[in-house]
Amino acid sequence: MRKAYRYRLYPTGKQAAFLDGQVAEACRLYNAALQERRDAYRIAGRSLNYYEQANQLKEIRAAGDLALENFSCSQDVLRRVDKTFKTFFARVKKGGTAGFPRFKPRSRFDSITFPSYGDGCRLLPYGKLKIQGAGHIKVKLHRPIVGTIKTVTIKREAGKWYVCFSVEYEPAPLPHSAEAVGLDVGLSAFVTLSDSTEVENPRHYREAQARLRRAQRKVARRKRGSNRRRKAVVLLQKAHAHVRNQRTNFHHQLSRTLVNQYGVIVVENLNVKGLSGGMLAKSVHDAGWSAFLTKLAYKAAEAGRVFVKVDPRGTSQTCLCGARVPKTLKVRWHECEACGLSAPRDHISAQLILRLGLSLLGLTWPTAASVPNEAVCFS
């Protein structure tokens, strides 16, 4: 399996300036490669590929027209351009909305990648990271790296520098658990479990709105291109990063708790993009359901748990007895005239989600005594 470890870097002023310059050069190469592809098609009707552009790198570097220290980093930038165009054409072929690849400003190009560990970037035994051209940079290794490092990415975020190690590792399954749970995500409660447990929605963005609004106004008042505006932008980025880190921490802790306890986890196969429009957009984005379910899925796979996605249609409009119980979004209580069941709406939905998931596994509800002792993912 693959996973990523992110650590904080503490470069000196000179090292930070060097890294800024390297990211700026990568951005310049990205835009030049994009321009070359556009010109080739407009003038000669040709579509360039990665290999045609990569073959020019040695000549460009020999002429002194590219200041990226590491050759493999330059190749990775061209792979980004190639991937961007391939994704664009794939969207066009599927008939979806396809935005043509655009040039990137320096303010929005924030990382360089070393595609082979040891080639230009490697960890040293005494807690420092050696980067070609920058020297030894202090890194905060707050947890050990488990697995074999494959790629290294240096990233700038909100005025700080980070290093991300992509590693290959062997998963370590947790002890077998025969417990099963269904999850119904929502806005009033972040998630409701099939055993009626409700996890409160922390609403990190809503809580930070006043602080974010002040930071945004400070940016708006500054003159474009000025140092004062750049400083205000960094403060705004830090405010957003704080909210993002709070949300990520909440997702990690909750997903870890669920994976440790349950052997079968059944969730809704949500179309979050379709739900994030209209009046509920801010609340949906604040909850971050997609990010949470992604973390839950990879933790379940790593721990050898069974992770099942089911079609959520009808789970909020049906009773456990099978009767149809139509409800609007405002109605938060389930009342079934057929069997007399009265319970919170989300609790019933979570139980129906669990029942659907167990039926895919060939198990009976509400018991799951024969839960398989291996990682399975249904969607």
Short mmCIF file of C-alpha atoms in Angstrom, two decimals, residues 84-283:
data_model
loop_
_atom_site.label_atom_id
_atom_site.label_comp_id
_atom_site.label_asym_id
_atom_site.label_seq_id
_atom_site.Cartn_x
_atom_site.Cartn_y
_atom_site.Cartn_z
CA THR A 84 -3.08 17.93 -17.05
CA PHE A 85 -3.64 17.53 -20.80
CA LYS A 86 -4.52 13.84 -20.51
CA THR A 87 -7.09 14.65 -17.85
CA PHE A 88 -8.52 17.43 -20.01
CA PHE A 89 -8.94 15.15 -23.06
CA ALA A 90 -10.43 12.40 -20.88
CA ARG A 91 -13.10 14.84 -19.64
CA VAL A 92 -13.81 15.95 -23.21
CA LYS A 93 -14.18 12.33 -24.33
CA LYS A 94 -16.65 11.64 -21.52
CA GLY A 95 -18.69 14.69 -22.52
CA GLY A 96 -18.14 16.46 -19.22
CA THR A 97 -17.31 20.09 -18.53
CA ALA A 98 -13.66 20.45 -19.48
CA GLY A 99 -11.63 23.55 -18.71
CA PHE A 100 -8.61 23.92 -20.98
CA PRO A 101 -5.24 23.77 -19.10
CA ARG A 102 -4.29 27.23 -17.87
CA PHE A 103 -1.07 28.97 -16.95
CA LYS A 104 -0.23 28.97 -13.25
CA PRO A 105 0.80 32.12 -11.35
CA ARG A 106 3.72 31.85 -8.95
CA SER A 107 1.37 32.40 -6.02
CA ARG A 108 -0.51 29.19 -6.88
CA PHE A 109 2.42 26.93 -7.72
CA ASP A 110 3.69 25.71 -4.36
CA SER A 111 5.62 22.45 -4.68
CA ILE A 112 8.40 20.53 -6.37
CA THR A 113 8.72 16.74 -6.37
CA PHE A 114 11.78 14.50 -6.37
CA PRO A 115 10.38 11.39 -8.10
CA SER A 116 13.16 9.07 -6.87
CA TYR A 117 14.22 9.07 -3.23
CA GLY A 118 17.93 9.70 -2.87
CA ASP A 119 18.19 11.53 -6.18
CA GLY A 120 18.57 15.11 -4.96
CA CYS A 121 16.77 14.67 -1.64
CA ARG A 122 17.27 12.30 1.30
CA LEU A 123 16.93 12.09 5.07
CA LEU A 124 20.09 12.17 7.17
CA PRO A 125 20.51 10.12 10.38
CA TYR A 126 20.59 13.18 12.66
CA GLY A 127 17.15 14.60 11.80
CA LYS A 128 17.94 16.79 8.81
CA LEU A 129 16.87 16.70 5.18
CA LYS A 130 19.51 17.09 2.49
CA ILE A 131 18.17 18.90 -0.57
CA GLN A 132 20.30 19.43 -3.64
CA GLY A 133 21.42 23.05 -3.74
CA ALA A 134 19.89 23.96 -0.36
CA GLY A 135 22.07 21.88 1.92
CA HIS A 136 20.88 20.37 5.21
CA ILE A 137 17.47 21.58 6.42
CA LYS A 138 16.05 20.90 9.88
CA VAL A 139 12.96 18.69 9.79
CA LYS A 140 10.54 17.92 12.66
CA LEU A 141 10.12 14.11 12.53
CA HIS A 142 7.20 13.95 14.96
CA ARG A 143 6.51 10.30 14.07
CA PRO A 144 8.62 7.52 12.53
CA ILE A 145 8.37 6.70 8.84
CA VAL A 146 7.13 3.15 8.29
CA GLY A 147 7.86 1.65 4.88
CA THR A 148 10.07 2.39 1.89
CA ILE A 149 10.24 6.01 0.74
CA LYS A 150 9.50 6.35 -2.97
CA THR A 151 9.04 10.06 -3.71
CA VAL A 152 9.67 13.32 -1.84
CA THR A 153 7.69 16.55 -2.29
CA ILE A 154 8.75 19.92 -0.92
CA LYS A 155 5.67 22.08 -0.37
CA ARG A 156 5.07 25.70 0.64
CA GLU A 157 1.86 26.38 2.54
CA ALA A 158 0.80 29.60 4.29
CA GLY A 159 4.36 30.85 4.53
CA LYS A 160 5.67 27.56 5.97
CA TRP A 161 7.61 24.72 4.36
CA TYR A 162 6.78 21.03 4.56
CA VAL A 163 8.21 17.79 3.22
CA CYS A 164 5.91 14.95 2.14
CA PHE A 165 7.27 11.40 1.85
CA SER A 166 5.27 8.95 -0.24
CA VAL A 167 6.04 5.44 1.05
CA GLU A 168 5.20 1.83 0.23
CA TYR A 169 4.43 -0.33 3.24
CA GLU A 170 2.85 -3.59 4.31
CA PRO A 171 -0.45 -3.09 6.19
CA ALA A 172 -0.72 -4.36 9.76
CA PRO A 173 -4.23 -5.83 10.34
CA LEU A 174 -5.89 -5.19 13.69
CA PRO A 175 -7.35 -8.01 15.83
CA HIS A 176 -10.57 -9.44 14.41
CA SER A 177 -13.83 -7.69 15.35
CA ALA A 178 -17.30 -9.13 14.74
CA GLU A 179 -19.05 -5.78 15.27
CA ALA A 180 -20.69 -4.02 12.34
CA VAL A 181 -21.87 -0.43 12.02
CA GLY A 182 -23.76 1.69 9.53
CA LEU A 183 -22.95 5.40 9.18
CA ASP A 184 -25.33 8.16 8.13
CA VAL A 185 -23.52 11.47 7.62
CA GLY A 186 -25.43 14.68 8.12
CA LEU A 187 -25.27 18.34 9.05
CA SER A 188 -27.07 18.50 12.41
CA ALA A 189 -24.90 15.60 13.63
CA PHE A 190 -21.73 14.94 11.66
CA VAL A 191 -22.41 11.20 11.68
CA THR A 192 -25.08 8.99 13.23
CA LEU A 193 -24.21 5.36 13.92
CA SER A 194 -26.64 2.47 13.59
CA ASP A 195 -26.43 1.95 17.39
CA SER A 196 -27.94 5.48 17.79
CA THR A 197 -24.64 7.13 18.75
CA GLU A 198 -24.40 10.68 17.39
CA VAL A 199 -21.10 12.47 16.75
CA GLU A 200 -21.44 16.23 17.01
CA ASN A 201 -20.66 18.35 13.97
CA PRO A 202 -17.80 20.67 15.06
CA ARG A 203 -18.46 23.27 12.30
CA HIS A 204 -14.88 24.54 12.26
CA TYR A 205 -15.42 26.94 9.36
CA ARG A 206 -18.54 28.48 10.91
CA GLU A 207 -16.69 29.01 14.17
CA ALA A 208 -13.80 30.75 12.37
CA GLN A 209 -15.89 32.91 10.01
CA ALA A 210 -15.41 36.16 11.94
CA ARG A 211 -11.62 35.74 11.99
CA LEU A 212 -11.55 34.78 8.30
CA ARG A 213 -13.72 37.77 7.40
CA ARG A 214 -11.36 40.19 9.12
CA ALA A 215 -8.34 38.62 7.40
CA GLN A 216 -10.09 38.81 4.01
CA ARG A 217 -10.96 42.49 4.50
CA LYS A 218 -7.33 43.22 5.35
CA VAL A 219 -6.27 41.68 2.02
CA ALA A 220 -8.93 43.62 0.11
CA ARG A 221 -7.73 46.95 1.54
CA ARG A 222 -4.10 46.41 0.49
CA LYS A 223 -2.74 47.59 -2.86
CA ARG A 224 -2.19 44.78 -5.36
CA GLY A 225 1.46 43.84 -5.75
CA SER A 226 2.55 45.52 -2.51
CA ASN A 227 4.51 43.87 0.30
CA ARG A 228 1.73 44.72 2.76
CA ARG A 229 -0.78 42.81 0.60
CA ARG A 230 1.55 39.81 0.39
CA LYS A 231 1.83 39.77 4.18
CA ALA A 232 -1.96 40.04 4.53
CA VAL A 233 -2.40 37.14 2.09
CA VAL A 234 -0.09 34.97 4.21
CA LEU A 235 -2.16 35.80 7.32
CA LEU A 236 -5.34 34.83 5.45
CA GLN A 237 -3.73 31.59 4.29
CA LYS A 238 -2.71 30.78 7.87
CA ALA A 239 -6.28 31.35 9.07
CA HIS A 240 -7.64 28.97 6.43
CA ALA A 241 -4.87 26.44 7.15
CA HIS A 242 -5.82 26.44 10.83
CA VAL A 243 -9.44 25.58 9.97
CA ARG A 244 -8.27 22.89 7.53
CA ASN A 245 -5.96 21.36 10.13
CA GLN A 246 -8.76 21.30 12.72
CA ARG A 247 -11.08 19.53 10.29
CA THR A 248 -8.40 17.05 9.23
CA ASN A 249 -7.53 16.23 12.84
CA PHE A 250 -11.22 15.62 13.64
CA HIS A 251 -11.58 13.31 10.62
CA HIS A 252 -8.46 11.33 11.52
CA GLN A 253 -9.47 10.83 15.14
CA LEU A 254 -13.05 9.79 14.36
CA SER A 255 -12.06 7.42 11.52
CA ARG A 256 -9.39 5.81 13.71
CA THR A 257 -11.92 5.25 16.53
CA LEU A 258 -14.41 3.59 14.15
CA VAL A 259 -11.79 1.38 12.48
CA ASN A 260 -10.41 0.22 15.83
CA GLN A 261 -13.86 -0.83 17.07
CA TYR A 262 -15.78 -2.25 14.09
CA GLY A 263 -15.03 -5.13 11.73
CA VAL A 264 -17.60 -4.06 9.13
CA ILE A 265 -18.18 -0.40 8.30
CA VAL A 266 -21.01 0.51 5.92
CA VAL A 267 -21.31 4.04 4.52
CA GLU A 268 -23.32 5.89 1.89
CA ASN A 269 -21.87 6.20 -1.61
CA LEU A 270 -22.49 9.94 -1.69
CA ASN A 271 -22.33 12.30 -4.65
CA VAL A 272 -20.93 15.13 -2.55
CA LYS A 273 -20.36 17.36 -5.59
CA GLY A 274 -24.07 17.20 -6.34
CA LEU A 275 -24.92 18.08 -2.73
CA SER A 276 -22.50 21.02 -2.50
CA GLY A 277 -24.61 23.41 -4.52
CA GLY A 278 -27.24 25.88 -3.35
CA MET A 279 -28.04 26.92 0.20
CA LEU A 280 -26.26 23.99 1.87
CA ALA A 281 -22.94 24.44 0.03
CA LYS A 282 -21.11 26.12 2.92
CA SER A 283 -22.29 23.55 5.47
#
